[in-house]
PDB file of C-alpha atoms in Angstrom:
ATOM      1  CA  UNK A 279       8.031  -2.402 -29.923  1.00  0.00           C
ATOM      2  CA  UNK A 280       6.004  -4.515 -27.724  1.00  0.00           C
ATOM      3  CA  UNK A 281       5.404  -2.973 -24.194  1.00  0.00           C
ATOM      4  CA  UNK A 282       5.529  -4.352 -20.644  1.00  0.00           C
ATOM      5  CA  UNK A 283       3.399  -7.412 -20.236  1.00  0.00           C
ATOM      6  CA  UNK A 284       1.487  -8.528 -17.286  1.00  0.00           C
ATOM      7  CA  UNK A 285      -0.667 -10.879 -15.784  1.00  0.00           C
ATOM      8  CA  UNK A 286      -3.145 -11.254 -14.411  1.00  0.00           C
ATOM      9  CA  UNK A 287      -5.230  -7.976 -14.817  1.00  0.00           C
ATOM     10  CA  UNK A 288      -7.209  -8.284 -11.743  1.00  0.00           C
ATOM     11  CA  UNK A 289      -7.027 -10.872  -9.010  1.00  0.00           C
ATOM     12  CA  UNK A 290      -8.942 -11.140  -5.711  1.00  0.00           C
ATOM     13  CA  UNK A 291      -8.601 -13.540  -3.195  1.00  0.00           C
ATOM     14  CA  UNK A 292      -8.721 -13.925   0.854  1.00  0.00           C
ATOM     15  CA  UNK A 293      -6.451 -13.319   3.295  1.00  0.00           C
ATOM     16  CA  UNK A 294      -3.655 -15.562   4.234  1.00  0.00           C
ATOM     17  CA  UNK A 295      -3.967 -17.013   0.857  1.00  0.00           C
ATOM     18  CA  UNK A 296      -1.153 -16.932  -1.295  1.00  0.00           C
ATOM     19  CA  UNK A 297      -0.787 -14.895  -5.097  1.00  0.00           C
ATOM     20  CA  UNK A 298       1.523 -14.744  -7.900  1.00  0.00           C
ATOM     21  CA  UNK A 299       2.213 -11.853 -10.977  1.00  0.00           C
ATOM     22  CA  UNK A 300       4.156 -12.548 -13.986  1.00  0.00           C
ATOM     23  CA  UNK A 301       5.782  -9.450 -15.777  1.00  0.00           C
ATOM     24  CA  UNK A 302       7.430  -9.728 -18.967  1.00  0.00           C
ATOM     25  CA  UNK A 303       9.879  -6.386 -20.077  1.00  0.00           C
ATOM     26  CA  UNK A 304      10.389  -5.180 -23.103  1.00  0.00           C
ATOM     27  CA  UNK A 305      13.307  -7.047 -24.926  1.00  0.00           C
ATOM     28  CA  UNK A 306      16.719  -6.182 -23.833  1.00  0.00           C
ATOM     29  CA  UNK A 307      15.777  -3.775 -21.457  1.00  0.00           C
ATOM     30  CA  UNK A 308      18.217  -5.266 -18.506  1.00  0.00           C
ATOM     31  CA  UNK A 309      16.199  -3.298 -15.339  1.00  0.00           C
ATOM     32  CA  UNK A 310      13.119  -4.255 -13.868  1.00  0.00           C
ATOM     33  CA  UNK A 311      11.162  -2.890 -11.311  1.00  0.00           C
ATOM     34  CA  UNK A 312       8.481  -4.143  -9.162  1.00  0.00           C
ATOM     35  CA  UNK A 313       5.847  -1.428  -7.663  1.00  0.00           C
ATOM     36  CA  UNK A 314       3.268  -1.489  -5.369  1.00  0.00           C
ATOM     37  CA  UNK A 315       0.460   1.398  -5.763  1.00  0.00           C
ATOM     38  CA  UNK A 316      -2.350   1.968  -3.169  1.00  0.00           C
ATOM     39  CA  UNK A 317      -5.033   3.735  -4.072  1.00  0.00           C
ATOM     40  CA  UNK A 318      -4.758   7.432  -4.321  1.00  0.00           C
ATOM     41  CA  UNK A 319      -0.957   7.215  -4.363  1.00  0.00           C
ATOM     42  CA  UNK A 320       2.170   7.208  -6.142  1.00  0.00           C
ATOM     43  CA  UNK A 321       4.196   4.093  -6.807  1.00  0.00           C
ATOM     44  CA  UNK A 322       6.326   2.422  -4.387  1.00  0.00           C
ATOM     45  CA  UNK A 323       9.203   0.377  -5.601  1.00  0.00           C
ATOM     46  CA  UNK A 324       9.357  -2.854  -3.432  1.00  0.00           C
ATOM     47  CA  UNK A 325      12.311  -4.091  -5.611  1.00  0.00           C
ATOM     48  CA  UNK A 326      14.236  -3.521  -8.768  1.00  0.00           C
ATOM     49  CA  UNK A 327      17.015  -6.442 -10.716  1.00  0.00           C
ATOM     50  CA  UNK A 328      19.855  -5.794 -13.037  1.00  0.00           C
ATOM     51  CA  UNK A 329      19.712  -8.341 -14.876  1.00  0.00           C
ATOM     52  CA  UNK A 330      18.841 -11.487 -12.659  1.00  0.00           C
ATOM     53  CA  UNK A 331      20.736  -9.820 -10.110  1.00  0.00           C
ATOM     54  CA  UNK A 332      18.890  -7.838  -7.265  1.00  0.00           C
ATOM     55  CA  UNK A 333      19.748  -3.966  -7.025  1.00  0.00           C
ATOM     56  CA  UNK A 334      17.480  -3.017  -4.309  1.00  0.00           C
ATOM     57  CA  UNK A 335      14.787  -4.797  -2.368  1.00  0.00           C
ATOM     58  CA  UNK A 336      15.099  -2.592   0.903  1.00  0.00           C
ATOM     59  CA  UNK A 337      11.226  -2.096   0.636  1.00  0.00           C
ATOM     60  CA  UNK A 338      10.241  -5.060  -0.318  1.00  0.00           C
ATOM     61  CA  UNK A 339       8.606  -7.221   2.811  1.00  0.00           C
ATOM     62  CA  UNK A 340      10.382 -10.234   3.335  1.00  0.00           C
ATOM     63  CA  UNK A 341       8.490 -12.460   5.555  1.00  0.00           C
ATOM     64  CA  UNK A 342       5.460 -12.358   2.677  1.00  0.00           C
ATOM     65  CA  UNK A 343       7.006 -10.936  -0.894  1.00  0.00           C
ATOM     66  CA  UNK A 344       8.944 -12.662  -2.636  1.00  0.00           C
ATOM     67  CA  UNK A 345      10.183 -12.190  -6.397  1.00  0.00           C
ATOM     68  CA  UNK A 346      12.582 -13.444  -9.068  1.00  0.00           C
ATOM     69  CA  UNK A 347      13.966 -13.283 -12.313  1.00  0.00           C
ATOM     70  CA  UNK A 348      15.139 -16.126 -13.877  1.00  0.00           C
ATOM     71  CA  UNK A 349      17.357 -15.532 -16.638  1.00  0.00           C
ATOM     72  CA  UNK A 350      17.343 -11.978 -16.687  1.00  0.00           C
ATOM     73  CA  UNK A 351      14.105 -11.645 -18.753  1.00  0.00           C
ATOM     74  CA  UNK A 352      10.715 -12.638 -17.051  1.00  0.00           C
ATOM     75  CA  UNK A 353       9.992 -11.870 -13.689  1.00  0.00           C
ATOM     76  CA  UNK A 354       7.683 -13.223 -11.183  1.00  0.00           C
ATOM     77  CA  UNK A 355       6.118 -11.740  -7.737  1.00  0.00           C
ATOM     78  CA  UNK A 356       4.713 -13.668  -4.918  1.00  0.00           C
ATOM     79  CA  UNK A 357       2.415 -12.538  -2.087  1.00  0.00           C
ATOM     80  CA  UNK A 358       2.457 -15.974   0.640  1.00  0.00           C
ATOM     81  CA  UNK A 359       0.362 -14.714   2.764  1.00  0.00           C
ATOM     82  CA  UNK A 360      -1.942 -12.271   1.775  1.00  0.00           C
ATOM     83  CA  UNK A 361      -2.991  -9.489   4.055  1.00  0.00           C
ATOM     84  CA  UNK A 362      -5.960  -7.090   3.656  1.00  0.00           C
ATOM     85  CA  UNK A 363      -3.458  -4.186   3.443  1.00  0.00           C
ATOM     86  CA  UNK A 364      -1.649  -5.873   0.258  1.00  0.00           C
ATOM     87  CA  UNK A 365      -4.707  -4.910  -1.784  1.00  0.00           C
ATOM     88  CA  UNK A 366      -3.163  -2.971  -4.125  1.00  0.00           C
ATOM     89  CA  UNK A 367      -1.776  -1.980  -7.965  1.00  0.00           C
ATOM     90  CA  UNK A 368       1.066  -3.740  -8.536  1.00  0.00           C
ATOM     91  CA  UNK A 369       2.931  -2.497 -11.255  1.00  0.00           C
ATOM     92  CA  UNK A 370       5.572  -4.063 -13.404  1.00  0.00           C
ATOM     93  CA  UNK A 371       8.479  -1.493 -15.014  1.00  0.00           C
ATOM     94  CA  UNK A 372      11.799  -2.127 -17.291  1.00  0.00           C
ATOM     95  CA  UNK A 373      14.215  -0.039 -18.297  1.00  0.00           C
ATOM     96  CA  UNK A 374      17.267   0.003 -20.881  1.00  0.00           C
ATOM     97  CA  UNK A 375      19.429   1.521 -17.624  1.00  0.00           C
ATOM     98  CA  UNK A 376      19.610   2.815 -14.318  1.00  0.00           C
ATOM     99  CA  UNK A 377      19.363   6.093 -15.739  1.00  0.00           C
ATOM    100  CA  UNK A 378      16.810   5.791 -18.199  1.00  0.00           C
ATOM    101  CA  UNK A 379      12.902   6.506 -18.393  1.00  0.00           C
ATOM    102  CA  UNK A 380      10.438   3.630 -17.288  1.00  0.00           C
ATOM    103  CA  UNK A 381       8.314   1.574 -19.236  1.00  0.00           C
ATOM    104  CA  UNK A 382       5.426   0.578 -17.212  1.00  0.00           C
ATOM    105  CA  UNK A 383       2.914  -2.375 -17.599  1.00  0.00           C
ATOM    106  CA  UNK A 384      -0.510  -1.761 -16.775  1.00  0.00           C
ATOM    107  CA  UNK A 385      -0.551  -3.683 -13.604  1.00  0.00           C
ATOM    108  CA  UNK A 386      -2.127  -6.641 -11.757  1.00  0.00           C
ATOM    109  CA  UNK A 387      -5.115  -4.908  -9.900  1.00  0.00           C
ATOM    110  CA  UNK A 388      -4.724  -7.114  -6.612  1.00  0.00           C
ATOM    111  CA  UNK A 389      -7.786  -7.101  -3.611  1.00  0.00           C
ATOM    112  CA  UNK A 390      -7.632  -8.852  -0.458  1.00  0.00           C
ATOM    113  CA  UNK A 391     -10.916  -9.948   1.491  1.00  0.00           C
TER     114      UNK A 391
ATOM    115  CA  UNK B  39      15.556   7.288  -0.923  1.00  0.00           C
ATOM    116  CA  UNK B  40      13.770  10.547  -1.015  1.00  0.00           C
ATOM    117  CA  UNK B  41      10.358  11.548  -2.475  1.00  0.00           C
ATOM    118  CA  UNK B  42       9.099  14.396  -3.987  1.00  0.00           C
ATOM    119  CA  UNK B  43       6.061  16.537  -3.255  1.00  0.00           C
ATOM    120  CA  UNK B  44       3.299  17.318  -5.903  1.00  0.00           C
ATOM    121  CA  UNK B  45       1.634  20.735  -5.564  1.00  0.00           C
ATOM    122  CA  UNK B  46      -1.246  20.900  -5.899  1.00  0.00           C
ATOM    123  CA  UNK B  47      -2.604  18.130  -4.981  1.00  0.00           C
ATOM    124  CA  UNK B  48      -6.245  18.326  -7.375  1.00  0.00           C
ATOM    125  CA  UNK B  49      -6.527  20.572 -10.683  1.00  0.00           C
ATOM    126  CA  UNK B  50      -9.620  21.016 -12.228  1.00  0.00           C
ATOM    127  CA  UNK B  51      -9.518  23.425 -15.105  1.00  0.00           C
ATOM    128  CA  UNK B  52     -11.124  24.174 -18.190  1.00  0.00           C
ATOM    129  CA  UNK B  53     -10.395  23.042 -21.879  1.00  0.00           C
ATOM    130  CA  UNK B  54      -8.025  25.597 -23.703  1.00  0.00           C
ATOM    131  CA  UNK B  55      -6.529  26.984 -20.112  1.00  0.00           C
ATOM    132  CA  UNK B  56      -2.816  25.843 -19.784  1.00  0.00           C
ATOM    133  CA  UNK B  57      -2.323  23.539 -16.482  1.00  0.00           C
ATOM    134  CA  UNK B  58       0.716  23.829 -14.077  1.00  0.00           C
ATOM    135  CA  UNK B  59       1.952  21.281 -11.612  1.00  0.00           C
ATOM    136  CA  UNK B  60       4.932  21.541  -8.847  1.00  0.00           C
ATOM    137  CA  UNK B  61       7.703  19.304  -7.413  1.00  0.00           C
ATOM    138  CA  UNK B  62       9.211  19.739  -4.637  1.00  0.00           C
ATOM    139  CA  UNK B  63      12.338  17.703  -3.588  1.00  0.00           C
ATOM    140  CA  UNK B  64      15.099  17.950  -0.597  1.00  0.00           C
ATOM    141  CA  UNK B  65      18.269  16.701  -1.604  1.00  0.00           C
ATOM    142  CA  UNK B  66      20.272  16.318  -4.709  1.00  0.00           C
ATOM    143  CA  UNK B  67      19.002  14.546  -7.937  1.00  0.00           C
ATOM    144  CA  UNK B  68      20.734  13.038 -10.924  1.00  0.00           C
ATOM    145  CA  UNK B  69      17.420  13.237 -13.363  1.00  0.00           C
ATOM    146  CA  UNK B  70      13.937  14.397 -12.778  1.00  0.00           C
ATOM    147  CA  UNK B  71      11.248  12.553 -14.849  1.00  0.00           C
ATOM    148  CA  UNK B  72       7.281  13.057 -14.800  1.00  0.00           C
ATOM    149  CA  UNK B  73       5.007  10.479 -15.518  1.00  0.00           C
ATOM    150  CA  UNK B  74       1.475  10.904 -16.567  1.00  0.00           C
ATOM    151  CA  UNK B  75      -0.680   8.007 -15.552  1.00  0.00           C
ATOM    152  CA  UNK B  76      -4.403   7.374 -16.680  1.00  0.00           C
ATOM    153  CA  UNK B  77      -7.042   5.879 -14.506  1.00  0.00           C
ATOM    154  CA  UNK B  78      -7.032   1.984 -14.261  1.00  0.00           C
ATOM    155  CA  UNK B  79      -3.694   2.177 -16.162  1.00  0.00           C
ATOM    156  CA  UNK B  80       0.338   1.657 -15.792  1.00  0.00           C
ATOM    157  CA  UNK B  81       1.934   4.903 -16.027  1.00  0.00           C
ATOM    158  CA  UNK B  82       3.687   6.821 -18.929  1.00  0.00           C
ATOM    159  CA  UNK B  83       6.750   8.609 -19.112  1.00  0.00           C
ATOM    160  CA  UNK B  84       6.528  12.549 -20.275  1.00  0.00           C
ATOM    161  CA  UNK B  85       9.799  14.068 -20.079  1.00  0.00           C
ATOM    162  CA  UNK B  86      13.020  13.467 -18.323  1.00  0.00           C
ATOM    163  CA  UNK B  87      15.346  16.393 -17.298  1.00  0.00           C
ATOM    164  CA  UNK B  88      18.734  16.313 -15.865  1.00  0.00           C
ATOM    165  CA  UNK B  89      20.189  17.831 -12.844  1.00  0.00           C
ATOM    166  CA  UNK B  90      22.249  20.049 -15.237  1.00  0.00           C
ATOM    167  CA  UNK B  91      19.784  21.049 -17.583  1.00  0.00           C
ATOM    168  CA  UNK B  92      17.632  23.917 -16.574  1.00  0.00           C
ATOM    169  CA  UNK B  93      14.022  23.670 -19.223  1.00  0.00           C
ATOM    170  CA  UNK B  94      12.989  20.957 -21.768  1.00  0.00           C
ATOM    171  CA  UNK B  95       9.962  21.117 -23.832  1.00  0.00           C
ATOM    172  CA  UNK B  96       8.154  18.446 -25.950  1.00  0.00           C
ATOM    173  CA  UNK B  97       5.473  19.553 -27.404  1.00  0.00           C
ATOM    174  CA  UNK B  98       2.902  21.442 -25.484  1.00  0.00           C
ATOM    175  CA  UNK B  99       4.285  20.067 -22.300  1.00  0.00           C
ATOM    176  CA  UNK B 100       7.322  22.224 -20.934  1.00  0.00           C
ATOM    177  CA  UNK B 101       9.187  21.349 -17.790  1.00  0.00           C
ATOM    178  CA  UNK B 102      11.403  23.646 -15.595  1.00  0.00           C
ATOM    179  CA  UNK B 103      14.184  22.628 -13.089  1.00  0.00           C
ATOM    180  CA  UNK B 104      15.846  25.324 -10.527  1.00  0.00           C
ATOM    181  CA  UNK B 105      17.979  22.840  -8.422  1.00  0.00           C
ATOM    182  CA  UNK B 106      18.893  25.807  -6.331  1.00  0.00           C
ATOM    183  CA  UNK B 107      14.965  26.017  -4.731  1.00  0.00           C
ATOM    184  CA  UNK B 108      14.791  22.033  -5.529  1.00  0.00           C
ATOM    185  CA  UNK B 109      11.995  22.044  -7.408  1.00  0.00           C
ATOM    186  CA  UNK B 110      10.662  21.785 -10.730  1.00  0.00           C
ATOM    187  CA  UNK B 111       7.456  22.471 -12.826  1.00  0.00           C
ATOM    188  CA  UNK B 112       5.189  20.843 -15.394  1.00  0.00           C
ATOM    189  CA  UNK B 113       3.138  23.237 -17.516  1.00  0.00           C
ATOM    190  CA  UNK B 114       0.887  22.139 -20.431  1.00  0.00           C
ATOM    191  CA  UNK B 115      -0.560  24.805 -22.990  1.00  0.00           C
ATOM    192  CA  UNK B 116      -3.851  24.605 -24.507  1.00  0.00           C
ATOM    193  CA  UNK B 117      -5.672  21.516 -22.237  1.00  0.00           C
ATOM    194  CA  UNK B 118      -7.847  18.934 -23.731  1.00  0.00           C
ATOM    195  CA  UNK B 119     -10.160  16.796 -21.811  1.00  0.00           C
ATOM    196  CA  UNK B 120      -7.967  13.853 -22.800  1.00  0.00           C
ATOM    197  CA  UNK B 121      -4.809  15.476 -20.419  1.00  0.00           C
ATOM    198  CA  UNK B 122      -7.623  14.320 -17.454  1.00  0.00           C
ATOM    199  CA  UNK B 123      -4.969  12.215 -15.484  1.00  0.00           C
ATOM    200  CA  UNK B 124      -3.097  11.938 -12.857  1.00  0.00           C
ATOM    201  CA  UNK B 125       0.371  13.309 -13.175  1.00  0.00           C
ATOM    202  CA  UNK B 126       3.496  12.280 -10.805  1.00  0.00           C
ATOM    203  CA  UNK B 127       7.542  13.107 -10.568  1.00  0.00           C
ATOM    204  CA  UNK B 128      10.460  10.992 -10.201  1.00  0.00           C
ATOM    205  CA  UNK B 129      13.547  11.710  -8.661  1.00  0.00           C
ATOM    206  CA  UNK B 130      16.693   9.819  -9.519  1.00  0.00           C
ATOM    207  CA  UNK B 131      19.065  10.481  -6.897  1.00  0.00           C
ATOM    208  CA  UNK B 132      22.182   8.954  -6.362  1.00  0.00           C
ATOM    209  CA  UNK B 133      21.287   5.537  -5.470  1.00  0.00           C
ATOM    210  CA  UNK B 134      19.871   5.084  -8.683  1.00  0.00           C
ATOM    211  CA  UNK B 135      16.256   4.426  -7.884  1.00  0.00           C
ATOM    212  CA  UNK B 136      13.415   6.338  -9.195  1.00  0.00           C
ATOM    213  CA  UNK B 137      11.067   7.296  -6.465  1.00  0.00           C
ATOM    214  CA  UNK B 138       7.381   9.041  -7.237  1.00  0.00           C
ATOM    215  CA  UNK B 139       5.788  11.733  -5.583  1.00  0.00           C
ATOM    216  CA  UNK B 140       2.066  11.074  -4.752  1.00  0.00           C
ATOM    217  CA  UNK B 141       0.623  12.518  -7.611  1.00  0.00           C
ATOM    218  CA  UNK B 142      -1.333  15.579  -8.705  1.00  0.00           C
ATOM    219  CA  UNK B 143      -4.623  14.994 -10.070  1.00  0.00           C
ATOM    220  CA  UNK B 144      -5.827  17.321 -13.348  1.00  0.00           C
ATOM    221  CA  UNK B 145      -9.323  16.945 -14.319  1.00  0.00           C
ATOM    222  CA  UNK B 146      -9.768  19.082 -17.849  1.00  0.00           C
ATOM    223  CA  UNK B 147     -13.456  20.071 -18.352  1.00  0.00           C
ATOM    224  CA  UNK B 148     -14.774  19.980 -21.913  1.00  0.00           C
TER     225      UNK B 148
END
């Protein structure tokens, strides 16, 4: 099966500008996850949909991060504006269920000048 | 949502020698997974265990769970240079998220 797609692989730009990532999950996996890993640590989930449907997005920073997923299938996250402390992995993940094991992408590589 | 605690924290051993990471955790858990992630790369998943199971093995990786002491180990016999990585657990508790750890790292010398 085809794995968790993401784009871009690395993107750098200055602060107070404004960044997307596009994740695509594996088909018919229903849960996606959005993480956020600094350098040297583990993952942080910033926000995770059931379907199109938001489960949790209690970490997720609302005044700058935004994300959707339309449909249920793609998923997009947006960073308007950047700040230096944003620079970052961010990792895309999808699931079958709640339960399961995660599929990971292998990130958007994000830096912040 | 709680996070568990990788022990130690850096693991450099040589090729052949078996390797053995700790989790620590401090409340209950449906599942406990561990992840294996190399550098510049998304994570994988190694092996999930449940809250009522006690060992699973797969492989040469074998993974231990006393939920009484709330913690679990990874062991993996006979290391090769290309188990350099770093190595995290997940803990599913009962809001359904899966949190990570920050991560031991296990450098295998050839």
């Amino acid at each position: 099966e085809a794995g968790v797609a993401q784009s871009p692989r690395y993107k750098i730009i200055e602060k107070r500008q404004s960044v997307a990532f596009w994740c695509n999950p594996i088909s018919g996996h229903a849960t996606l996850y959005w993480y956020q890993q600094i350098l040297g640590q583990g993952p942080k989930l910033l926000i995770q949909f059931q379907n199109n449907g938001v489960v949790d997005d209690s970490q997720l920073p609302k005044d700058r991060f935004s994300a959707e997923r339309l449909k249920g299938v793609d998923s997009t996250l947006k960073i308007q504006p950047a700040k230096l402390e944003d620079s970052a992995v961010y990792l895309c993940a999808s699931s079958l269920g709640e339960d399961g094991h995660l599929h990971f992408g292998n990130g958007t590589r994000l830096t912040v000048t | 949502s709680q996070q568990g605690e990788e022990d130690p924290q850096a693991l450099s051993i040589q090729e052949g020698e078996n390797a053995t990471m700790n989790c620590s955790y401090k409340t209950s858990i449906n599942n406990l997974q561990w992840y294996r992630q190399n550098s510049g790369r998304g994570l994988v998943h190694l092996i999930l265990i449940r809250s009522n199971e006690r060992e699973k093995h797969s492989g040469r990786l074998r993974v231990t769970l006393d939920t009484s002491k709330k913690s679990s180990s990874l062991l993996i016999t006979a290391s090769r240079a290309a188990d350099t990585a770093s190595y995290f657990c997940a803990l599913s508790g009962s809001a359904r998220q899966l949190t990570f750890g920050s991560g031991t790292q296990l450098t295998v010398l050839p």
